[in-house]
Amino acid sequence: MKELAAKYSAAQVEDKWYQYWLDHKFFHSEPNEKEPYTIVIPPPNVTGILHMGHVLNNTLNDVLIRKARMDGKNACWVPGTDHASIATESKVVAKLKAMGISKEEIGREEFLKHAWEWKEEHGGIILQQLKKLGCSCDWDRTRFTMEPALSEAVINTFVYFYKKGWIYKGVRMVNWDPEALTAVSDDEVIHKDTKSHFYHLKYYISDGNGNPTDKYLVIATTRPETIMADAAICVNPKDERHFWLKGKKVLIPLIKREIPVIEDEYVEMDFGTGCLKVTPAHDVHDYEIGLRHNLPVLEIIDDHGKLNEKAQILVGEDRFVARKKIVKMLEEAGNLLKVEDYTSPVGYSERTDAVIEPKLSAQWFLKMETLAGMALETVESGRTQFIPEKYVNTYRHWMENARDWCISRQLWWGQRIPAYYLPDGSYVVEATPEAALKAAQAINPSIKASDLRQDEDVLDTWFSSWLWPISVFDPEKPGHPEHQPNKDLAYYYPTNDLVTGPDIIFFWVARMIMAGEEFMGKEPFSNVYFTGIVRDKMGRKMSKTLGNSPDPLVLIEKYGADAVRIGMLLCSSAGNDIFYDEAQIQQGAAFCNKIWNSYRLVKGFQVSADVQQSPAAAKAVEWFGARLSETVALVEDHYSKFRISDALMTIYRLFWDDYCSWYLEAIKPAFGSPVDPATHQATLGFFEALLKLIHPVMPFITEELWQDIAPRKEGETIMYAATPKVQAYKQEVLDNFALAMETVNGVRGVRSQRNLPPKEQLNLKIKGAFPAEMIPVVEKLCNCSVEMVSGFEGAQGVGFLVRTLEMFVALDGKVNVAEELEKARKELQYQLEFLENVRKKLSNERFVANAPAAVIENERKKEADSLSKIEILQEKIKSLETS
RNA sequence: GGGCGGUUAGCUCAGCUGGUUCAGAGCACCUGCCUUACAAGCAGGGGGUCACUGGUUCGAAUCCAGUACCGCCCACCA
């Protein structure tokens, strides 16, 4: 880099340095004697593409990893992808559908071929995109949840839990997604208030022979298409209105099937009509009532959400079409009493947005009781901390009410459940077909391999990703608690921090903790940092349909990855939603440019050993050194509390305000003059420290400049440069410089108010104890000559106060006495009130008696300062009045 | 319905165990500057009854109670 352009161009440097880092394997980690710092990536969907949520999450991860690396730890960030069974399978199904192929038609094996093809084609794109963002993942360790070793781990854990008795097969009411044709877990159902109707239907009382009498009861339902599956009408036993129904039978409208009236406390008397139609096959609560009262279960809706033959009428119609049609039929038959508008919560599938159909089916479950208890303890004991803490409450609530986990999915893309059915319907659970055959033969010696039929279902994706922090290092371990952890697992586990969104706190975070406790006897990570959801600046979620989701790669191309990273971090305090605005990225780009140009200035300095260091430069060097240390301590504190945006803002201001606006202006030689070697060296040292400080956030520009500020050898990198350490400094240095800064601000204020051109040198008179060594700094920074005086007699100009020092800018003939007087009187008025307040406090006996000494001491100082200011102001007013 | 969190400047947020001259930051805004690193810049400036009402305290943005509104999670009354 010979000449620096006036503007920083990210495009030209980012790819170059990423390749350099890759070439030198700087991201790669192997166990060694250093302290490990480990993060496992929240694996994105293998066929997904990068969105703003990923940008936020992975930027945070990368900042933590790069920081740890510079702190001298052996940092390892394990990347990888998730097979995402439902999401991926539905994409493949859609692709095949477009080709006119259905999944059932081609069968499991053929379908999986297509799925793998799809994975090969689209898989891992997102990892390439993370490289563009600058993520320093250990790519040699890239994992995929469905790669053979990790799939084996999944199967082994299934067998392990089965043999432990925690996995069982049961017929349960599950959330059926009629579009994806699979059961989904409770957590994958989103309840949305949905407008519908409340249909009031008459059910006539039977005369006992299946014929209607003229008496009837009224039920209210939102799902009239399910009446054919009714098994009973239920009323509350305490409901006097319905005592007459006791023991009666009623006829289902249209089909005239006879069903009993039963009593159950579940029915709310003041809701609807107080009569509930019980449809065990198509409603969770009804199913439970059915169990209590031994009611038959009649399923009339098939897997696709269509009515089947058992419905007798409307056979083959979609449930929503059937609803419309049956209403008409009921009306014609005289069973429809009235229709009300009604809004009720309806469950929708998270993936397909189809209305969930409660459906009875055989599913595999994992018992949660013990696992949830362990996982709750991990967090309650503080072994794993949540940031922000508020999520502990949510977590506790869930853990205390955890239901058994439905782990089977009626899909093909995923790990197939290792249960093998014998011809008689019994089954064995083993990790391999061979072992299954052996086990089956133990039951029945004549069984051949071809007699066994493996369960058709696959496992929930989370049943593989919950092993992630373990399986990425040692896939042998999960499922084999007795197995000695391999070298990697022993070294890297437990990982340190996990950065993820709160939406998967139960899906993933909780379950990783369970798996960690179960298989490792140890929590999988020490801290979980929950990011917010990225929204647009109007607060709407990013979505494809709204078109408000920018493509991160386009942004990176336009502004550079460093700018994008800063833009995301600037507005992201933990746990708060992020309101994304491109302006923030522009701010990031502006900061890159600022850094760039501050280096251009220093690089352009001519250095001459013949030049003596100016007093102003000497003071500035001393000050910035102290200021740097002070700020580094603050930054470290922010990092330790995961206040990443605060850490960034602190560095941002150190760089922009302190370094550029104050320090560089103070040491800058006059135009055309060279700078002395001491100042030059110090400045480069400071600049390097700043680059190192900001490197975790802005990896590219910092590498680019770091490589230029001194001769570097091939293989050297800022990535492994040590984070600047706090050096001892004198508080006095900071205080004195701060006083000089306030003085400069005062003079600049006068200049601005009076519209005095910057080039016009001013004369500043200071009365009071101003540190002499700061005079050159003031003179340099506001183009003035400073004169220490004992009074301002006869001088014309504008006065101002800096703390308790009176200052005066001489301005012959340019002063409006009346204005000055007005200003001074206002100031005096303020000070008098201030003094009054302070004295009120000090004269309050209880305050003096109760407040800590330091607080009282401070009040006394306020009083003294105020008094001297008042004195100065009064004098000033007097002299103005007489002039 | 149950639980949790929030409400501070136009916007996004900080303000840790009540007490520094405490009401802050960044952005946005206004004024003046193309000052030889940077106009993606420099210098200066305005702007808030800390949601509301009470309470505790010598002292409250900060603690407590209630109210209003917002958000999230859980449950789901057919």
Coordinates of C-alpha atoms in Angstrom, one line a residue, chain A residues 655-832:
Chain A
F655 CA -11.3 6.7 18.2
W656 CA -13.4 9.5 16.8
D657 CA -13.6 12.1 19.6
D658 CA -10.5 11.5 21.7
Y659 CA -8.0 10.3 19.1
C660 CA -9.1 12.1 16.0
S661 CA -10.7 15.3 17.3
W662 CA -8.5 16.0 20.2
Y663 CA -5.3 14.0 20.1
L664 CA -4.4 14.3 16.4
E665 CA -5.4 18.0 16.3
A666 CA -3.1 18.5 19.2
I667 CA 0.0 16.8 17.8
K668 CA -0.6 17.8 14.1
P669 CA 2.4 19.8 13.0
A670 CA 1.9 23.1 11.1
F671 CA 1.4 22.7 7.4
G672 CA 4.6 21.7 5.7
S673 CA 6.5 21.1 8.9
P674 CA 7.8 17.7 10.0
V675 CA 6.9 15.9 13.2
D676 CA 9.4 14.8 15.8
P677 CA 10.2 11.1 16.0
A678 CA 8.9 10.6 19.6
T679 CA 5.4 12.0 18.8
H680 CA 5.4 10.0 15.5
Q681 CA 6.2 6.8 17.3
A682 CA 3.7 7.4 20.0
T683 CA 1.0 8.1 17.5
L684 CA 1.6 5.0 15.5
G685 CA 1.6 3.0 18.8
F686 CA -1.8 4.5 19.8
F687 CA -3.2 3.9 16.4
E688 CA -2.1 0.3 16.5
A689 CA -3.7 -0.1 19.9
L690 CA -6.9 1.4 18.5
L691 CA -6.9 -1.0 15.6
K692 CA -6.5 -3.9 18.0
L693 CA -9.3 -2.7 20.2
I694 CA -11.7 -2.4 17.3
H695 CA -10.5 -5.5 15.4
P696 CA -13.1 -7.9 16.8
V697 CA -15.8 -5.7 15.4
M698 CA -14.1 -4.6 12.2
P699 CA -11.8 -7.3 11.1
F700 CA -11.0 -6.2 7.6
I701 CA -10.0 -2.6 7.7
T702 CA -8.0 -3.2 10.9
E703 CA -6.0 -6.0 9.2
E704 CA -5.5 -3.8 6.1
L705 CA -4.1 -0.9 8.2
W706 CA -2.2 -3.0 10.7
Q707 CA -0.3 -4.6 7.9
D708 CA 0.7 -1.2 6.7
I709 CA 1.7 0.7 9.9
A710 CA 4.9 -1.4 10.3
P711 CA 6.8 -3.9 8.2
R712 CA 5.1 -7.3 8.7
K713 CA 6.2 -10.7 7.8
E714 CA 4.2 -13.2 5.8
G715 CA 2.0 -15.0 8.3
E716 CA 1.6 -12.2 10.7
T717 CA -1.8 -11.0 11.5
I718 CA -3.7 -8.6 13.8
M719 CA -6.0 -11.5 14.6
Y720 CA -3.4 -12.8 17.0
A721 CA -2.1 -9.5 18.3
A722 CA -2.8 -9.0 22.0
T723 CA -5.7 -6.9 23.2
P724 CA -4.3 -3.6 24.6
K725 CA -3.8 -3.9 28.3
V726 CA -4.6 -1.3 30.9
Q727 CA -1.4 0.6 31.9
A728 CA -1.0 2.5 35.1
Y729 CA -1.8 6.2 34.6
K730 CA -2.2 9.3 36.7
Q731 CA -5.7 10.6 37.2
E732 CA -4.2 14.1 37.3
V733 CA -3.2 13.8 33.6
L734 CA -6.8 13.1 32.7
D735 CA -8.1 15.9 34.9
N736 CA -5.7 18.5 33.6
F737 CA -6.4 17.6 30.0
A738 CA -10.1 17.7 30.6
L739 CA -9.7 21.2 32.0
A740 CA -7.8 22.2 28.9
M741 CA -10.6 20.7 26.8
E742 CA -13.2 22.7 28.6
T743 CA -11.2 25.8 28.1
V744 CA -10.8 25.2 24.4
N745 CA -14.6 24.6 24.2
G746 CA -15.1 27.9 25.9
V747 CA -13.0 29.7 23.4
R748 CA -14.5 27.9 20.5
G749 CA -17.9 28.9 21.8
V750 CA -17.0 32.5 21.8
R751 CA -15.6 32.2 18.3
S752 CA -18.7 30.6 17.1
Q753 CA -21.1 33.0 18.8
R754 CA -19.1 36.0 17.5
N755 CA -18.6 34.6 14.1
L756 CA -14.9 35.0 14.4
P757 CA -13.0 33.2 11.6
P758 CA -10.9 30.2 12.7
K759 CA -7.8 31.8 11.3
E760 CA -8.0 34.9 13.5
Q761 CA -5.8 34.3 16.5
L762 CA -7.4 35.3 19.8
N763 CA -6.1 36.3 23.1
L764 CA -7.3 34.4 26.1
K765 CA -6.7 35.7 29.6
I766 CA -7.1 33.3 32.4
K767 CA -7.4 34.2 36.0
G768 CA -6.9 31.6 38.6
A769 CA -5.0 28.3 39.1
F770 CA -4.7 27.0 35.6
P771 CA -1.9 24.3 35.1
A772 CA 0.8 26.0 33.1
E773 CA 1.7 22.9 31.2
M774 CA -1.7 22.9 29.6
I775 CA -1.3 26.3 28.0
P776 CA 0.4 25.1 24.9
V777 CA -2.4 22.6 24.4
V778 CA -5.1 25.2 24.6
E779 CA -3.1 27.5 22.3
K780 CA -2.7 24.8 19.7
L781 CA -6.3 23.7 19.8
C782 CA -8.2 26.9 19.5
N783 CA -5.7 29.2 17.8
C784 CA -5.2 31.6 20.6
S785 CA -2.5 33.0 22.8
V786 CA -3.0 32.4 26.5
E787 CA -2.1 34.9 29.1
M788 CA -2.3 34.3 32.8
V789 CA -3.6 37.5 34.5
S790 CA -4.6 38.6 38.0
G791 CA -7.5 40.7 36.8
F792 CA -9.3 42.0 33.7
E793 CA -9.2 45.7 34.5
G794 CA -9.9 47.7 31.5
A795 CA -9.9 44.8 29.1
Q796 CA -12.7 44.6 26.5
G797 CA -14.0 41.2 25.5
V798 CA -16.1 38.2 26.4
G799 CA -15.8 36.4 29.6
F800 CA -16.8 32.9 30.6
L801 CA -16.3 30.5 33.4
V802 CA -14.5 27.1 33.3
R803 CA -15.3 25.4 36.6
T804 CA -14.1 28.2 39.0
L805 CA -11.6 29.8 36.6
E806 CA -12.5 33.0 35.1
M807 CA -11.5 33.4 31.4
F808 CA -11.7 36.2 29.1
V809 CA -11.3 36.5 25.3
A810 CA -10.1 39.9 24.5
L811 CA -12.1 41.5 21.7
D812 CA -11.4 45.2 21.3
G813 CA -14.5 47.1 20.3
K814 CA -16.5 44.1 19.4
V815 CA -18.3 43.6 22.7
N816 CA -21.9 44.3 23.4
V817 CA -21.8 45.2 27.0
A818 CA -25.5 44.9 27.5
E819 CA -25.5 41.4 26.2
E820 CA -22.6 40.4 28.4
L821 CA -24.3 41.8 31.4
E822 CA -27.5 39.9 30.6
K823 CA -25.5 36.7 30.3
A824 CA -23.7 37.3 33.5
R825 CA -26.8 38.0 35.4
K826 CA -28.5 34.9 34.2
E827 CA -25.5 32.9 35.2
L828 CA -25.5 34.5 38.6
Q829 CA -29.2 33.8 39.0
Y830 CA -28.6 30.2 38.3
Q831 CA -25.7 30.0 40.7
L832 CA -27.7 31.6 43.4

